[in-house]
Coordinates of C-alpha atoms and ligand atoms in Angstrom, one line a residue:
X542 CA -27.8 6.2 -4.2
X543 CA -29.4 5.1 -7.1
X544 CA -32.9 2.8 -7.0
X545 CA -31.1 -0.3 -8.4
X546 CA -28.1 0.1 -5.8
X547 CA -31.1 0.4 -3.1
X548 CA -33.3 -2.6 -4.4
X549 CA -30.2 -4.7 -4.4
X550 CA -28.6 -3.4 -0.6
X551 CA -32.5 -4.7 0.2
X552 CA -32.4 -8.0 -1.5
X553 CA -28.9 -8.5 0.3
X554 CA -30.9 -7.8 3.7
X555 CA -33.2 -10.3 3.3
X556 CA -30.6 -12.8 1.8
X557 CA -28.6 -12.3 5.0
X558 CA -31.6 -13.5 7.2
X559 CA -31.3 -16.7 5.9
X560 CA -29.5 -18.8 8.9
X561 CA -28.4 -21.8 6.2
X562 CA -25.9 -19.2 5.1
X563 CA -23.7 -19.1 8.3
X564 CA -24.0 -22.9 8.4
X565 CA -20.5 -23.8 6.9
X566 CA -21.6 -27.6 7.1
X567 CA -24.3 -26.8 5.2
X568 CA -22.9 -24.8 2.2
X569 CA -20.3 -27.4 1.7
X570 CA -22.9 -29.8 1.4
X571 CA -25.1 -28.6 -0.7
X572 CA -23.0 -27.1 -3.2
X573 CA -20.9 -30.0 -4.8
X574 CA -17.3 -28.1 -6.0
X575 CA -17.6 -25.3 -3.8
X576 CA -13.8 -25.3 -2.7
X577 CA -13.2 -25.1 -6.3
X578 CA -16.1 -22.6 -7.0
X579 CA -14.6 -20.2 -4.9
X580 CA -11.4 -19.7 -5.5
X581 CA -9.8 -17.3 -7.5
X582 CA -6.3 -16.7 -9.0
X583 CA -4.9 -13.5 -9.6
X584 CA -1.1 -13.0 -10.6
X585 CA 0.4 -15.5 -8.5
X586 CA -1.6 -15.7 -5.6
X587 CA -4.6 -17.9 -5.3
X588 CA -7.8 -17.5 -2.4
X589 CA -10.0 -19.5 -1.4
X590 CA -13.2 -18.3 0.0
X591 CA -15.5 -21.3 0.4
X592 CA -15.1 -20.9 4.4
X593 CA -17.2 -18.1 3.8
X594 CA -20.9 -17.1 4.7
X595 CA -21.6 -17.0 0.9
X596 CA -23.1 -18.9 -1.5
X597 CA -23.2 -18.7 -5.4
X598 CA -26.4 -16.7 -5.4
X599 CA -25.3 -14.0 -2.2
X600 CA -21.8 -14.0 -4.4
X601 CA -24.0 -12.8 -7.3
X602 CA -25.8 -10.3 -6.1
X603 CA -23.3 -8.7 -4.4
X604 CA -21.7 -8.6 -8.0
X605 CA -25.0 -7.3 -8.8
X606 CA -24.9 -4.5 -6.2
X607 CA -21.4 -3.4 -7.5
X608 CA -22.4 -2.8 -10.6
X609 CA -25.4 -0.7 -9.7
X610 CA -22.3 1.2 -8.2
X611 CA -20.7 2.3 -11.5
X612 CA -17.9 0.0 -10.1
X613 CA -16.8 -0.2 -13.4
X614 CA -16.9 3.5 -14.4
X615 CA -14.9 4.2 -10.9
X616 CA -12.4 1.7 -11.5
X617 CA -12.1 3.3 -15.3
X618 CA -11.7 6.6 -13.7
X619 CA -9.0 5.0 -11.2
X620 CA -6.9 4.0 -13.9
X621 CA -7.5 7.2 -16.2
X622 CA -6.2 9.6 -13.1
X623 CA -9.3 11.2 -13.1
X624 CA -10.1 13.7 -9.9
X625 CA -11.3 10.9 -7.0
X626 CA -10.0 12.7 -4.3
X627 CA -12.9 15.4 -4.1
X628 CA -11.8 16.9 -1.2
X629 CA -8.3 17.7 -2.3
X630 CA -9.2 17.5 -5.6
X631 CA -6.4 15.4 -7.2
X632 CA -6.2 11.9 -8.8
X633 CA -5.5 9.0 -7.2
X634 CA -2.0 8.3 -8.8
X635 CA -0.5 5.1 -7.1
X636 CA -1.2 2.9 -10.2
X637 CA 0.6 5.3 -12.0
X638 CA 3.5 5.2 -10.0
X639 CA 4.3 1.4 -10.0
X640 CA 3.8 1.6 -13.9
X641 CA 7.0 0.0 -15.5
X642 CA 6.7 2.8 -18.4
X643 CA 5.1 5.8 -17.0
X644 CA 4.2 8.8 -17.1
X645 CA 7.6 11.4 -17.8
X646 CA 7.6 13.0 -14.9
X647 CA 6.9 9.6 -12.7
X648 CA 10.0 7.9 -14.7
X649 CA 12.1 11.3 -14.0
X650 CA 11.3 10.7 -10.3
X651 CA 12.1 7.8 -10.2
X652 CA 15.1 7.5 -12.2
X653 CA 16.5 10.5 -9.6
X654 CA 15.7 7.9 -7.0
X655 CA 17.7 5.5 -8.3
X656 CA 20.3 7.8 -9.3
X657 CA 20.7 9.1 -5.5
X658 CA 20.5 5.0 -4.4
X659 CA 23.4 4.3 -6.9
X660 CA 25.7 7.6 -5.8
X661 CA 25.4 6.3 -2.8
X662 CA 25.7 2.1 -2.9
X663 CA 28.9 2.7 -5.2
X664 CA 30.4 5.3 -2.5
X665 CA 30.2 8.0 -5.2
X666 CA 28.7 9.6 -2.7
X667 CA 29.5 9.6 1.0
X668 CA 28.0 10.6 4.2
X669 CA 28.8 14.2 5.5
X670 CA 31.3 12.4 7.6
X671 CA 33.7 11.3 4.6
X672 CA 32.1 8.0 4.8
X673 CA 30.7 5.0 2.5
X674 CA 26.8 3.9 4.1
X675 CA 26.7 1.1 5.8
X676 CA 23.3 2.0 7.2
X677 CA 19.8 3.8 6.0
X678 CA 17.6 5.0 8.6
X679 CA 14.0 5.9 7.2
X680 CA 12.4 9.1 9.4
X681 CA 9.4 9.3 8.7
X682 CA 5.4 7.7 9.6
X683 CA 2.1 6.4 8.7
X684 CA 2.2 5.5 5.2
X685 CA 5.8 7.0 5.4
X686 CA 7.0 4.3 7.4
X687 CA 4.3 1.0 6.9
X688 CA 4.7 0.2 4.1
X689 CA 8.7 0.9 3.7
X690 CA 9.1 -1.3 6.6
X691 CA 6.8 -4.0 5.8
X692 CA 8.8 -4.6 2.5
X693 CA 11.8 -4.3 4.0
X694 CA 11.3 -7.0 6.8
X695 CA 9.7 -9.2 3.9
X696 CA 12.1 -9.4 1.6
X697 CA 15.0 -8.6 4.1
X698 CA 16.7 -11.8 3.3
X699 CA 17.5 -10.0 -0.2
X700 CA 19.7 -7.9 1.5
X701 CA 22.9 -10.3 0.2
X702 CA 23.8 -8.4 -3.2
X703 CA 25.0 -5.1 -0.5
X704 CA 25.5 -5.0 3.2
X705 CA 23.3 -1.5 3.9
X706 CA 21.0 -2.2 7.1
X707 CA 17.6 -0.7 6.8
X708 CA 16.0 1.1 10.2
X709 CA 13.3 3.0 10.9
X710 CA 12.7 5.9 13.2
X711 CA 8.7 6.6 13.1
X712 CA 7.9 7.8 16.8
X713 CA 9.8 10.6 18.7
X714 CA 10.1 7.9 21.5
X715 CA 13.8 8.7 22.3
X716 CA 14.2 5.1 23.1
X717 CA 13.9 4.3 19.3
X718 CA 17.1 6.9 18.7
X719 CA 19.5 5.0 21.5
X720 CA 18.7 1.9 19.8
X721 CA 19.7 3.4 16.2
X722 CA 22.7 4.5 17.9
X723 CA 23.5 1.3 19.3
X724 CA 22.5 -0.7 16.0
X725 CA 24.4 1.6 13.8
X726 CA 27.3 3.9 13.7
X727 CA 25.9 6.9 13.0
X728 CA 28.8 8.6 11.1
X729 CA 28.2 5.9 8.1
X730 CA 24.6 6.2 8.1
X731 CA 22.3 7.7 5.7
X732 CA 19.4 9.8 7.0
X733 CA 16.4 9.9 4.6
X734 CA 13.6 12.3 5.6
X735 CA 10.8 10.4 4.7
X736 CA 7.5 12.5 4.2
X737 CA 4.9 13.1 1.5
X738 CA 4.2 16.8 3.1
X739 CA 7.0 17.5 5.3
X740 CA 4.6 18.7 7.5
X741 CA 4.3 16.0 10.1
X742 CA 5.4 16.9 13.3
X743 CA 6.9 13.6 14.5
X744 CA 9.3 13.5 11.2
X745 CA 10.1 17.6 11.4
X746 CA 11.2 16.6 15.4
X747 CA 12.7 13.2 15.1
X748 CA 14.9 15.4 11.8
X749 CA 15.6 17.8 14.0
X750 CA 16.9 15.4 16.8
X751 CA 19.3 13.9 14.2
X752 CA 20.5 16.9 12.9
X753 CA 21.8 18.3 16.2
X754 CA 23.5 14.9 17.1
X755 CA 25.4 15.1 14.2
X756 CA 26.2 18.6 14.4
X757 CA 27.3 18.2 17.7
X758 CA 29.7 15.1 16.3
X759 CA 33.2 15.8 15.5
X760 CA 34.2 15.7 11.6
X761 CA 30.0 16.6 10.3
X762 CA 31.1 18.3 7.1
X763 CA 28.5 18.5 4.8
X764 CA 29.4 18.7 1.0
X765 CA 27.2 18.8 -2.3
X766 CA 27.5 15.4 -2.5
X767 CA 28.6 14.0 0.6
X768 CA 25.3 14.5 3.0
X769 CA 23.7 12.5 5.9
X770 CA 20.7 13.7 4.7
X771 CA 18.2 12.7 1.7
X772 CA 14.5 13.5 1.5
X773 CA 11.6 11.8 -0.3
X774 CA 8.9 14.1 -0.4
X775 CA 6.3 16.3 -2.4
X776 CA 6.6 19.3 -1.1
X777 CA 10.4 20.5 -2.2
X778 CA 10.1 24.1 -1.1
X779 CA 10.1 22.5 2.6
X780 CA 12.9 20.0 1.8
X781 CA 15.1 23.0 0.5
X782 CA 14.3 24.6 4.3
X783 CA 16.0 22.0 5.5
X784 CA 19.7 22.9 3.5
X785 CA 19.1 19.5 1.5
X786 CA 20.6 19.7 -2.1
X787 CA 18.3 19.5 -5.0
X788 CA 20.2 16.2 -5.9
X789 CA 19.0 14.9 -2.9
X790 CA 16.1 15.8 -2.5
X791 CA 13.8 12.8 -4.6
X792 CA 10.4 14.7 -5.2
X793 CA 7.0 12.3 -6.1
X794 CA 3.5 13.3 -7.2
X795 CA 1.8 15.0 -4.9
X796 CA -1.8 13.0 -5.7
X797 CA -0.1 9.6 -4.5
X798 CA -2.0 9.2 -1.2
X799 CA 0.1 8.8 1.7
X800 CA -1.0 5.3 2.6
X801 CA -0.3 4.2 -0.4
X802 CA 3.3 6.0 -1.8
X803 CA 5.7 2.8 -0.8
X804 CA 5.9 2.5 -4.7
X805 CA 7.4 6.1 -5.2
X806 CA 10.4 7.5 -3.4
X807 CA 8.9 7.0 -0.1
X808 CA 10.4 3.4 -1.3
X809 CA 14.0 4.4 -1.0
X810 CA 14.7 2.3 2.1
X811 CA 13.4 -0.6 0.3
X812 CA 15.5 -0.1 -2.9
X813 CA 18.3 0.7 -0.6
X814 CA 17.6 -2.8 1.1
X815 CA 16.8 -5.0 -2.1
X816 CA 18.6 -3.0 -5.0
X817 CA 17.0 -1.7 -8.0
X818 CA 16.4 -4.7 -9.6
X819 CA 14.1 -6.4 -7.3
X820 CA 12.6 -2.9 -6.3
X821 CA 11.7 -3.0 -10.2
X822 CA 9.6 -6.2 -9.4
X823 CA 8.0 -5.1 -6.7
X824 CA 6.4 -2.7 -8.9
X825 CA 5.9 -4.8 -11.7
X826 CA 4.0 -7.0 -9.3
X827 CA 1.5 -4.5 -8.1
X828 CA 1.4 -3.3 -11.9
X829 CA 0.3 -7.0 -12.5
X830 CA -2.6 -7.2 -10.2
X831 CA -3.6 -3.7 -11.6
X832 CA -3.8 -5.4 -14.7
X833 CA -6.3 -7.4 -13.0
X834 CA -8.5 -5.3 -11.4
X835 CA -8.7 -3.0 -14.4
X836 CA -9.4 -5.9 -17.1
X837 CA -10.9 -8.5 -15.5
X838 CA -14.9 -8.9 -15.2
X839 CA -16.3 -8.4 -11.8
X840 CA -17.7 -11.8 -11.0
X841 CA -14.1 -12.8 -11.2
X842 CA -11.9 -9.7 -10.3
X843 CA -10.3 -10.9 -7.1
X844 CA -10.1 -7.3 -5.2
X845 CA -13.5 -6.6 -6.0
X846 CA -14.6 -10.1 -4.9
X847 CA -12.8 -9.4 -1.6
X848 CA -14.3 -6.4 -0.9
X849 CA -17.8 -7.3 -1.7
X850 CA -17.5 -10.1 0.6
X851 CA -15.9 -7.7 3.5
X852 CA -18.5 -5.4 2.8
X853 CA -21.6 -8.6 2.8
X854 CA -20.1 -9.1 6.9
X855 CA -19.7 -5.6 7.5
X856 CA -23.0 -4.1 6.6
X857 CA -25.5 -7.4 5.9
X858 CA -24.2 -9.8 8.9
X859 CA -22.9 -6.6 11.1
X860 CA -19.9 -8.0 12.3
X861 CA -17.4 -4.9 13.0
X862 CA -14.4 -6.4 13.4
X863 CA -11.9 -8.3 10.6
X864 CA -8.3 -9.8 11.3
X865 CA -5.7 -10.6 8.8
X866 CA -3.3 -13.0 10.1
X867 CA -0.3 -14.1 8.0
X868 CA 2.1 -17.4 8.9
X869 CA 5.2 -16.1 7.9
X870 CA 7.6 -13.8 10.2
X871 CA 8.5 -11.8 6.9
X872 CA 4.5 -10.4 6.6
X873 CA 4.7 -10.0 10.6
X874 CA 3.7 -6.1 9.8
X875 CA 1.2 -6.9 7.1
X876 CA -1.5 -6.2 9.4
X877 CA -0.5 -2.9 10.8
X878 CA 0.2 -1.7 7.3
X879 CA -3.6 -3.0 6.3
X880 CA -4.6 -1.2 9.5
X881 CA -3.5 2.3 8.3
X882 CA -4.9 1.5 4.5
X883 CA -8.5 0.6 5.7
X884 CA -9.4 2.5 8.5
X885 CA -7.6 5.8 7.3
X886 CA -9.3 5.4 3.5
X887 CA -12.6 4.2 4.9
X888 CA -13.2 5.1 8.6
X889 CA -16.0 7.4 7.8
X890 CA -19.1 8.7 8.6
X891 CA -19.9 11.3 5.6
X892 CA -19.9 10.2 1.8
X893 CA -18.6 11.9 -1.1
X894 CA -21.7 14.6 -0.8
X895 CA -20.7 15.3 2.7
X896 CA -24.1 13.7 3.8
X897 CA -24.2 11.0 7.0
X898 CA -23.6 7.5 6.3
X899 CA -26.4 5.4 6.5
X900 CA -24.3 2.2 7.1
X901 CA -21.4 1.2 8.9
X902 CA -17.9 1.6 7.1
X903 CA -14.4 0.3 7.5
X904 CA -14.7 -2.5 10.1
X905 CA -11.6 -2.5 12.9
X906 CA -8.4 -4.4 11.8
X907 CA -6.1 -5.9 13.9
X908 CA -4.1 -9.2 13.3
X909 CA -0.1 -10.7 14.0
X910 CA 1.5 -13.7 12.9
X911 CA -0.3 -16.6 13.0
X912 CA 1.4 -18.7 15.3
X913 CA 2.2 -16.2 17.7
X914 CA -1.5 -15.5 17.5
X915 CA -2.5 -19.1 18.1
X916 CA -0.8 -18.9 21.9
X917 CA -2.5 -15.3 22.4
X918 CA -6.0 -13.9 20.6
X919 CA -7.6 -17.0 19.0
X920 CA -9.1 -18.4 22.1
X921 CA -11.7 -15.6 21.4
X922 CA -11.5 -16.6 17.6
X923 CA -12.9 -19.9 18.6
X924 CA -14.8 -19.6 22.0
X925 CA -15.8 -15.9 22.1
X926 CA -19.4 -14.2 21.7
X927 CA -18.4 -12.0 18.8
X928 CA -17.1 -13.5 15.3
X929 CA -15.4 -12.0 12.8
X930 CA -14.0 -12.7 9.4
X931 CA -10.2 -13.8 9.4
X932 CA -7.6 -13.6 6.6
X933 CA -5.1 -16.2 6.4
X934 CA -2.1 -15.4 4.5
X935 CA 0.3 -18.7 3.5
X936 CA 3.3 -19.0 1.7
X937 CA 3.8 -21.9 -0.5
X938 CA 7.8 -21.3 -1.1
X939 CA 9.3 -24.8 1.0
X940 CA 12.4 -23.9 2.3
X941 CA 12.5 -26.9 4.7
X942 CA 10.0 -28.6 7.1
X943 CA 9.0 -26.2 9.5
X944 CA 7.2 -24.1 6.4
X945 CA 4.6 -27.0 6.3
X946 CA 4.6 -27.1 9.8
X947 CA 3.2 -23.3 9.6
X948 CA 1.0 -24.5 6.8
X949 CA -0.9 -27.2 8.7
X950 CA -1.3 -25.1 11.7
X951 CA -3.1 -22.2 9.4
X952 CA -4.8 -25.2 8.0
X953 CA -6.0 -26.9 11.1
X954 CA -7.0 -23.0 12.4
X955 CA -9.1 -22.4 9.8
X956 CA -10.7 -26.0 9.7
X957 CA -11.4 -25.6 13.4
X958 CA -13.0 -22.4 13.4
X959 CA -15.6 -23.8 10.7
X960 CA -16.1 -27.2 12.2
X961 CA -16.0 -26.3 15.7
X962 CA -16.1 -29.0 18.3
X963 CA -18.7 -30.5 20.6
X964 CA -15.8 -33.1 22.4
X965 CA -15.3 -33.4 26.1
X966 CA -16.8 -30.7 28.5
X967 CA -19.0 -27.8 27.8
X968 CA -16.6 -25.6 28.8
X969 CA -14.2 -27.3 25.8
X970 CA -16.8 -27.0 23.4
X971 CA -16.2 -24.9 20.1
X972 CA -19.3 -23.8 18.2
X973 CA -17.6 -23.3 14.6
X974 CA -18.7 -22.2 11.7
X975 CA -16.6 -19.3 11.9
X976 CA -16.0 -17.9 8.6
X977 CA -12.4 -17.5 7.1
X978 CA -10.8 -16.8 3.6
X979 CA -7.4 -18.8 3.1
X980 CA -4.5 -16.8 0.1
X981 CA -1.8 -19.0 -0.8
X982 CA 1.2 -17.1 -2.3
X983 CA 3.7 -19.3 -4.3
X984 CA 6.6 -17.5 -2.9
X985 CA 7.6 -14.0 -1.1
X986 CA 9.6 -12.6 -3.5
X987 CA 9.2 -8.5 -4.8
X988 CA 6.4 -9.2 -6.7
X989 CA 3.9 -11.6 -5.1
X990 CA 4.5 -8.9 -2.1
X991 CA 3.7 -5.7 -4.6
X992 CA 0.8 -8.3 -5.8
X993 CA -0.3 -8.9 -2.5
X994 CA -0.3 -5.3 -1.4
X995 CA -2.2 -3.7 -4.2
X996 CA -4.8 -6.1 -4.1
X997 CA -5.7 -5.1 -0.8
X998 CA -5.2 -1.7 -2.1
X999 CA -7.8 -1.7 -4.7
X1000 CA -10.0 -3.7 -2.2
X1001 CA -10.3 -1.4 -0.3
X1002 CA -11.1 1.4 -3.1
X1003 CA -13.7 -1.0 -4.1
X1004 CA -15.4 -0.7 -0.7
X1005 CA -15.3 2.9 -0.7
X1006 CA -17.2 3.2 -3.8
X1007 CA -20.1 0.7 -2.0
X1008 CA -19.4 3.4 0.7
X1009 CA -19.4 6.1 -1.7
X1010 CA -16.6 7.7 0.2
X1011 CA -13.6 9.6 -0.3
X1012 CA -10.6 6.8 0.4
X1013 CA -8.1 9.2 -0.6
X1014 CA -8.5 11.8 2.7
X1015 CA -8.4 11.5 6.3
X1016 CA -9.3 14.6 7.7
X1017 CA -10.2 12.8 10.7
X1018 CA -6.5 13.0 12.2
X1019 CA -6.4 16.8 12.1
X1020 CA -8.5 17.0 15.3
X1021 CA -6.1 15.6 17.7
X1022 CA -3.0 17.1 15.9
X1023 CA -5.2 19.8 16.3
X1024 CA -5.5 20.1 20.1
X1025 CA -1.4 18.9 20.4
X1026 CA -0.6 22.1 18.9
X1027 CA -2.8 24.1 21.1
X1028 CA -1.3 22.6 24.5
X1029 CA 2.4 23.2 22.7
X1030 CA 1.6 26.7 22.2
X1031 CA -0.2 27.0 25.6
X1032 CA 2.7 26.1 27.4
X1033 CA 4.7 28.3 25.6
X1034 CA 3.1 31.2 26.4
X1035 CA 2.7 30.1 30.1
X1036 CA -1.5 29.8 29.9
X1037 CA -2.0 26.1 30.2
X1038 CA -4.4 27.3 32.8
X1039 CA -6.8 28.8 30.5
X1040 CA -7.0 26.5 28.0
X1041 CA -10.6 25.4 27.3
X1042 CA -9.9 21.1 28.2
X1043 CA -12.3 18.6 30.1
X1044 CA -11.1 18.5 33.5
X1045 CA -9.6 15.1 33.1
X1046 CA -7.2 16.0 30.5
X1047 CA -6.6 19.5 32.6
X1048 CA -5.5 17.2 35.6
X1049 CA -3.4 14.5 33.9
X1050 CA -1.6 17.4 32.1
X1051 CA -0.8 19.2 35.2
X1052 CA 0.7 15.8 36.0
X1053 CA 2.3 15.2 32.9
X1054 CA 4.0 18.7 33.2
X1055 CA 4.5 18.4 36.9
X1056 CA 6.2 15.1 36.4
X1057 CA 4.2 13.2 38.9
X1058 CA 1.6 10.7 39.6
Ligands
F6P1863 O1 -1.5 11.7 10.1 C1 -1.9 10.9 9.1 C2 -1.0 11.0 7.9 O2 -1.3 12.2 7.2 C3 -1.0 9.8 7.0 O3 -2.1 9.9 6.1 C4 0.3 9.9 6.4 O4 0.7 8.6 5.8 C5 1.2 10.2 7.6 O5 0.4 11.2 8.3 C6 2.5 10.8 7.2 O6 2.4 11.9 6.4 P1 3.7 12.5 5.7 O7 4.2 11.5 4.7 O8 3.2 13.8 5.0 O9 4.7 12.8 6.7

C-alpha cells in the first residue's frame, strides 16, 4: 500500500481511540442536523447513518483513505470490464449484464432467455410429458440459487399476470425432492439446471435424481421442443452432455461471478415468476444504482459510504461481526443472500499479490426478519458483551396498518439499542449506544430490490479494494469439496481405511458408513 493509504489507516487509528465517538448521545448533541447530515439517497432508497460511531471528520477521512485507494480508478476499471479478477483473469461483468442496452452478445443471451420463458408461458412449448408448466423448479446453489430465490420470494406477490409456481432444489437433502413432489405435479414442471459451471456436485446429483424419476414415469417423451429440462449456464459443452437442446440451453458470460449472476440467465426462475416486464426492472434498477456508484463523488456515493463505514468497525473499532435485519417477510432471505456475497468475495487472508493480510477482512454476517428476530437474537443485541453494527431494512409501501406496526418496532429497536436503559434492576439495565444504520425503501417492487441488491454489491467491491483483494474468487471452498471427493473415491475403491484423516473424522465416518451411533 501506498504511504498516503498508510498515513491515513494511521490517522483513522488514532481517531478511533477517541471514546466521544461511540457515545451516540454525544454525537447527536454536538452536531446540530446530524440526522439530516447523514443520510443519503440513492435511486429510491434513502439511509440513514447518524446511529453510527462516526462523525463528519471520521466520515472524511475515511473518504480520504478511499481515495488514496485509487477507489476511483477501480470503480472506472469496474465499469470498463477491465481484468479484476486476477486469479481467473476475467472482468467482472455483472454491470454489464443488467445493462438495459448491452453489450451484443449479453442482449443475444438474454433475448434467448426470454425466448425459452415465452415458448414455454404461451405452451408453445410443453414439458416432455405433453404438457403446459404449471411449475419451475430451479436446481442449482450458492449464487445459483440466492439470489433467484430471494427475488422470487420478494416479489412473489407479482406472480398474478401467470400461474407458474417457482421452487428451488439447492441441497441433495432428499427431503427437499418429496416436498417438490408433493408441491408440484411433476409431469407439468419445468426443470432448469441452474449453474454457472456445471460443475457443482450437488446440482450434477440433485439433475441426476430428477432425471431418473422422470425416466422411470410413464409417458417421459422428450422432443426438440417439448423438454423437462432447461439449463442456464456458461459452460455449454457440459450442458450438451446432458442431451439438452441448444434451444434450451440459455448460455451467460462466463466473467459474471457466481454470487452475483441473478441478473443473467441464472434469473430464469425469477422471469418465470414475475414475467419479462418486471424482470426488465429489476435490471433497470440495479442499472440505476450503477449509475450511482459510477458517477457520483465519493463523499456522497452511497455504496462506497457504506463500505467505508463497515470497513471504520471492522478494522478501526474491531468488531467482527455485522447483521442485516430486514422487517418485511418478502426480504426474509436478504441476509443469507448478503452472507454468500460478503464472506465468499471478501473472506480472505491474502491480497491481490498473494501476500498476508495485515488486517481483518469480511466481518461474519448473519441476520432474519426483524420481528422474528426481536423474540430470538436481539437479547444479545442489547444486553450482550460484544456489539456489532446492524442494518435495518424498512419498507415504506402502506398496504395497511400492520406495515407501520413493523415500522415502529424497527424504529423503537434501533432507538433502544442507541439510548439504552438504566430503569428498574441491574439485571434490566441496557447500556446502548449500539450503533445501527436505518434504509428506508419506498416500495418492493423489481427495481428498489435490483437497487437494493447492487448497492450491497458494489459495497462490498468497495471493501475489497480497502482490502485490496480479489472479490471475484473463492478458492477457499475447493478444500473441503476437495477432501468430499477423496472419501467418494475412497469408498469406491474399498480403502477408506487408508485414507490419510484425523482420527475424529476416521471414527465418525466409520459411523456414518456403518449407520450407527
Ligand atoms: O462452491 C461455491 C460456488 O462456487 C459459488 O461461488 C457458486 O455460486 C456456487 O458454488 C455454485 O456454482 P455453479 O453456479 O457453478 O453451480
Amino acid at each position: 500500500m501506498n504511504q498516503r493509504f498508510i498515513k491515513h489507516w494511521e490517522k483513522l487509528q488514532l481517531d478511533a481511540q477517541d471514546p466521544k465517538l461511540t457515545d451516540l448521545q454525544f454525537l447527536f448533541e454536538h452536531e446540530v442536523d446530524r440526522h439530516n447530515n447523514l443520510c443519503f439517497k440513492a435511486g429510491d432508497i434513502l439511509v440513514d447513518f447518524s446511529k453510527n460511531w462516526i462523525n463528519q471528520e471520521v466520515l472524511s477521512n475515511l473518504i480520504h483513505l478511499s481515495k488514496t485507494a485509487q477507489l476511483k480508478d477501480k470503480i472506472k476499471a469496474l465499469f470498463a470490464g477491465e481484468v479484476l479478477n486476477f486469479s481467473e483473469n476475467k472482468a467482472a461483468t455483472h454491470t454489464v449484464q443488467r445493462k438495459l442496452n448491452s453489450r451484443n452478445d449479453i442482449m443475444a443471451d438474454r433475448n434467448k432467455m426470454f425466448k425459452v420463458a415465452d415458448n414455454y408461458q404461451s405452451g408453445q412449448w410443453l414439458s416432455a410429458f405433453g404438457k403446459k408448466i404449471t411449475t419451475v423448479v430451479n436446481i442449482g446453489i450458492g449464487g445459483s440459487f440466492l439470489g433467484p430465490k430471494l427475488a422470487v420470494e420478494a416479489l412473489s406477490e407479482l406472480q398474478t399476470n401467470n400461474d407458474i409456481k417457482v421452487l428451488f432444489y439447492p441441497s441433495v437433502d432428499s427431503v427437499v425432492m418429496r416436498s417438490i413432489l408433493q408441491a408440484a405435479d411433476i409431469t407439468s414442471t419445468l426443470f432448469c439446471v441452474g449453474s454457472k459451471s456445471l460443475g457443482t456436485i450437488e446440482t450434477a446429483r440433485n439433475t441426476e435424481t430428477v432425471l431418473k424419476i422422470l425416466n422411470d414415469l410413464e409417458g417421459y417423451q422428450p422432443t426438440p421442443t417439448n423438454q423437462s429440462f432447461v439449463a442456464a449456464t456458461a459452460n455449454l459443452e457440459k450442458a450438451a452432455d446432458l442431451n439438452i437442446p441448444e434451444s434450451h440451453i440459455m448460455p451467460f458470460d462466463a466473467a459474471t461471478g457466481g454470487r452475483f449472476s441473478v441478473w443473467s440467465s441464472i434469473g430464469f426462475p425469477v422471469l418465470m415468476a414475475i414475467g419479462k416486464e418486471r424482470f426488465l426492472e429489476f435490471l433497470s434498477g440495479a442499472e440505476k444504482i450503477d449509475l450511482h456508484f459510477e458517477l457520483t463523488d465519493l463523499d456522497k456515493n452511497l455504496p462506497v459510504i457504506m463500505a467505508m463505514i463497515s470497513v471504520w468497525y471492522r478494522n478501526f473499532m474491531q468488531l467482527p461481526a455485522y447483521a442485516a435485519i430486514p422487517y418485511d417477510m418478502r426480504l426474509k432471505n436478504f441476509p443469507a443472500w448478503l452472507q454468500q456475497l460478503m464472506m465468499e468475495s471478501n473472506g480472505k487472508m491474502i491480497d491481490v499479490n498473494a501476500e498476508a493480510m495485515k488486517c481483518s477482512t469480511s466481518p461474519w454476517i448473519f441476520g432474519d426478519h426483524g420481528q422474528l428476530s426481536q423474540h430470538a437474537f436481539f437479547q444479545a443485541f442489547h444486553q450482550g458483551k460484544d456489539i456489532l453494527p446492524i442494518d435495518f431494512i424498512g419498507v415504506l409501501e402502506k398496504q395497511d396498518d400492520n406495515q407501520d406496526f413493523l415500522l415502529i418496532n424497527m424504529l423503537a429497536q434501533s432507538a433502544a439499542l442507541m439510548a439504552g436503559s438504566t430503569d428498574g434492576e441491574v439485571s434490566n439495565h441496557c447500556p446502548g449506544n449500539r450503533p445501527s444504520t436505518t434504509f428506508l425503501m419506498n416500495n418492493l417492487t423489481p427495481s428498489s430490490l435490483g437497487q437494493l441488491l447492487a448497492l450491497y454489491e458494489h459495497m462490498v467491491f468497495v471493501q475489497s479494494v480497502i482490502w485490496n483483494i480479489n472479490c471475484f474468487d473463492q478458492p477457499g471452498v475447493e478444500l473441503g469439496k476437495k477432501v468430499a471427493r477423496d472419501i467418494f473415491d475412497h469408498m469406491q475403491n474399498n480403502s477408506i481405511d487408508t485414507m490419510n484423516l484425523d482420527k475424529s473424522t476416521q471414527a465418525l465416518l466409520s459411523r456414518v458408513l456403518n449407520n450407527e451411533q
